[in-house]
Structure formats: C-alpha cells, structure tokens
Amino acid sequence: MSSTRIHKVAVIPGDGIGIEVTAAAIEALKTVQAKVGGFELVFTEYNYGSRLYKETGSYTPKDWLDTLSRHDAIFFGAVGDPDVPDHISLWQLILPMRYMLDFFQYVNVRPSIVFEGIDPPTRCATPAGGELDWVMLRENTEGEYAGQGGRSHVGHPHEVATEVAIFSRIGIERFLRFAFETAQNRPRKLLTVVTKSNAQRYGLVLWDEVAAEVAKDFPDVDAMTVRMVSKPQTLDVIAATNLHADILSDLAAALSGSIGIAPSSNLDPTRKAPSLFEPVHGAAFDIMGKDLANPVAAIWSASEMLRWLGEDRAADLVYEAMKSSLRAGKKTRDLGGTLSTTEATKAICDLIQEIEVQ
Ligand code: NAI
Ligand code: MG
C-alpha cells in the first residue's frame, strides 16, 4: 500500500537576502519532491518581518506561534532591516520562535565542512590529510540569551545595565544528552564541551558537572572539556552555551569558506513543537536584491529539514547535488565564483534531477 506522506511546512522568508535564498531552497525542495515522490511538502508562506513591523508596529500578527505550531516544520530565511535596531527584530521574531511552546527548540545544530571545490581562507584549521568537519551544537534557550537583565538610572552618567546568563540543570542536561547522542552517531565519536569555567565559576561549573554525569551514560564517546579552542583538528562535535556557540559557529562558517554555506537547525528533539531550519547568515544589506546571495546555506538547511521529516533519500539527493555543484566550481562570488543566486540554484536543481544516490 502506498500513500503520500504529507509534511506541512511554514515558510517565513523574512527580510533582505532571506527572501532570495528561501526562494532558492523552495525550488530545490520542489525539484527533489517531484523526483523522489512518495511525499508532499505543503508550503504556507507567512509575511513576518521588517515590512510588517514598519506597517503595523509588530513583526508578527496575533496568535502567530499557535499558527506556526500547527506545522510539521518551519523554514526561515533571515530577518533584519537597516532602519530597525537589531535587538528589536531578534527579540520580536527569532528568539520567540526558538522559545516557542515552552521553549522546545533547545538545540541549534550548525555543521561546518570544507567541501571539495572550496578554498578555505586558512589552511591552519584543516587537519593534515583530512578536512574540517565539525558539528557545532548551540544550547538554544538559556545561557546569555535568556533575556534576564535590566537598565537603571537611564540617561544618567551612572547608568547601569545587567545581562544575566542563566543555566538550569534540566536545560544543560537535555542539551548535552543530544550532544552525546550526536557524537555517538559519528565515526570519530568525539565530543568537546566548550566552557569557560575557570573565570565563570557558577553556571559553567554546573555545565562541567552535568557533562561529567551525562558522559557516564555514553562510555563510547570520548568527551573532553576545553576552555579554549586551540586545536581544530582534534574537534568533531562541539557543544557550547548559547553565546559561545553563536560566536564559535560564525567563525566555523568562515573557516569552511563562507557564511553563505552555513546551515542551521533549531531542533525540538521531543518533537512536540515543529523544528525550524534556517541559514546561519542574516539579511546581508550589502548584497540584498542583487541576485548575489549564495543559496547553499539555505539549500543545505532544506536538506536538513527533509532529514528531520524522515525523507532521507530526498535529503541525501539535495545534499549530494549541492556538494557536486560546489565540486564542479558552480560557485557564487563569496566563494570566489561568478554565478548569481539564480544560476547557482539552477545548477543544484539540475543536479538533483540528474544524479542518483544509493
Ligand atoms: P549577515 O550574515 O547578514 O552578513 C554578513 C556578511 O556576510 C555580509 O558581508 C554579507 O554580504 C555576507 N553574506 C551573508 N550571507 C551571505 C550569502 N548567503 N551569500 C553571500 N554573502 C553572504 O550579517 P550582518 O551584516 O551582521 O547582519 C545584517 C542583518 O541581518 C542585521 O539586521 C542582523 O541583525 C541580521 N541577522 C539576522 C540573522 C538571522 O535572521 N538569523 C543572523 C545574522 C544577522
Ligand atoms: Mg538565519
């Protein structure tokens, strides 16, 4: 008996190049769906973003989280506008989504790989004889981005502001369990937990303690805690707090060639809420509207979404097509190529149609 598997996907293109790369990702998804068959992605687009904010004073309409929660997955482009302070767009749109429904999207997954065909900016990060191949895992709901803090004596010379990081045992443990499982499923089975527990002696010491406890359940995973990332070739899966991993994953993206290829998944491992897939990059004001954005980060994110939805064959096809395309030198300008967004997307979609996996 064959029946079509339906996946309801909320699409939020957002702002700037988010709109351009989301269109590219949807094209790749439609191409692979037509080729593989057996499943149907039902897309519903939402206009949340800076334009709506300028018109209505809010990035989103009422009940938007309820609306989103009725989907199986969310695909998101990017948000940001030159006329709107970044903390407003971030706190009105991105962070509420990550914390939606009792903050279930507690892991942010950010893989970085030096693909064939890409010249990374520096060779020092590439292990001898191998290539940079990391999965950065970012705790996605607490730490430094939990929103605790305040300002007093505003406008006065003695004005003060606090930005408080919070860490809970439950929050750390559920995240680190996911990290150990991720490491366990990779050939090298190596997990590095990045903390700064020498200087930050409460929250990050709790991290170290919970890591040591969870490690006991994963005897086959080689776990270590580092205070400073100094030997990239020794890294495989890296787990860190919200802020640390935010910074480290941007660096990892740059080391792998360009932020334009870095994907990310905001996962709810309990699967109670839809998970959200998005390129790591932002709205990129300097290149928006020019057909210059690299679509790879969005297309790779789309592949990760397919995998999360259980469509492994389609996920593999999109991923392999993307890799082959880069290997063949079909690159946008950020990677030293000459292709436009439209051309790079077409190259990948053509390969999705041509190649076979397995
Ligand atoms: P950005 O990621 O938008 O751009 C940084 C640099 O990387 C720019 O030079 C841009 O041209 C380049 N770049 C980014 N994506 C690219 C792609 N796909 N292809 C080629 N080049 C690419 O970061 P920036 O400039 O700090 O932020 C711009 C706006 O985006 C701000 O409003 C910021 O708050 C927002 N932002 C939103 C994010 C999100 O929606 N998740 C993440 C990061 C920034
Ligand atoms: Mg993004």
PDB file of C-alpha atoms and ligand atoms in Angstrom, residues 77-78 278-281, ligand 2:
ATOM      1  CA  GLY A  77      15.238  32.945   5.720  1.00  0.00           C
ATOM      2  CA  ALA A  78      16.626  35.824   7.734  1.00  0.00           C
ATOM      3  CA  GLU A 278      17.436  28.437   8.535  1.00  0.00           C
ATOM      4  CA  PRO A 279      20.720  29.593   7.089  1.00  0.00           C
ATOM      5  CA  VAL A 280      23.084  30.945   9.732  1.00  0.00           C
ATOM      6  CA  HIS A 281      23.571  34.234   7.894  1.00  0.00           C
TER       7      HIS A 281
HETATM    8 MG    MG B   2      19.105  32.981   9.661  1.00  0.00          MG
END
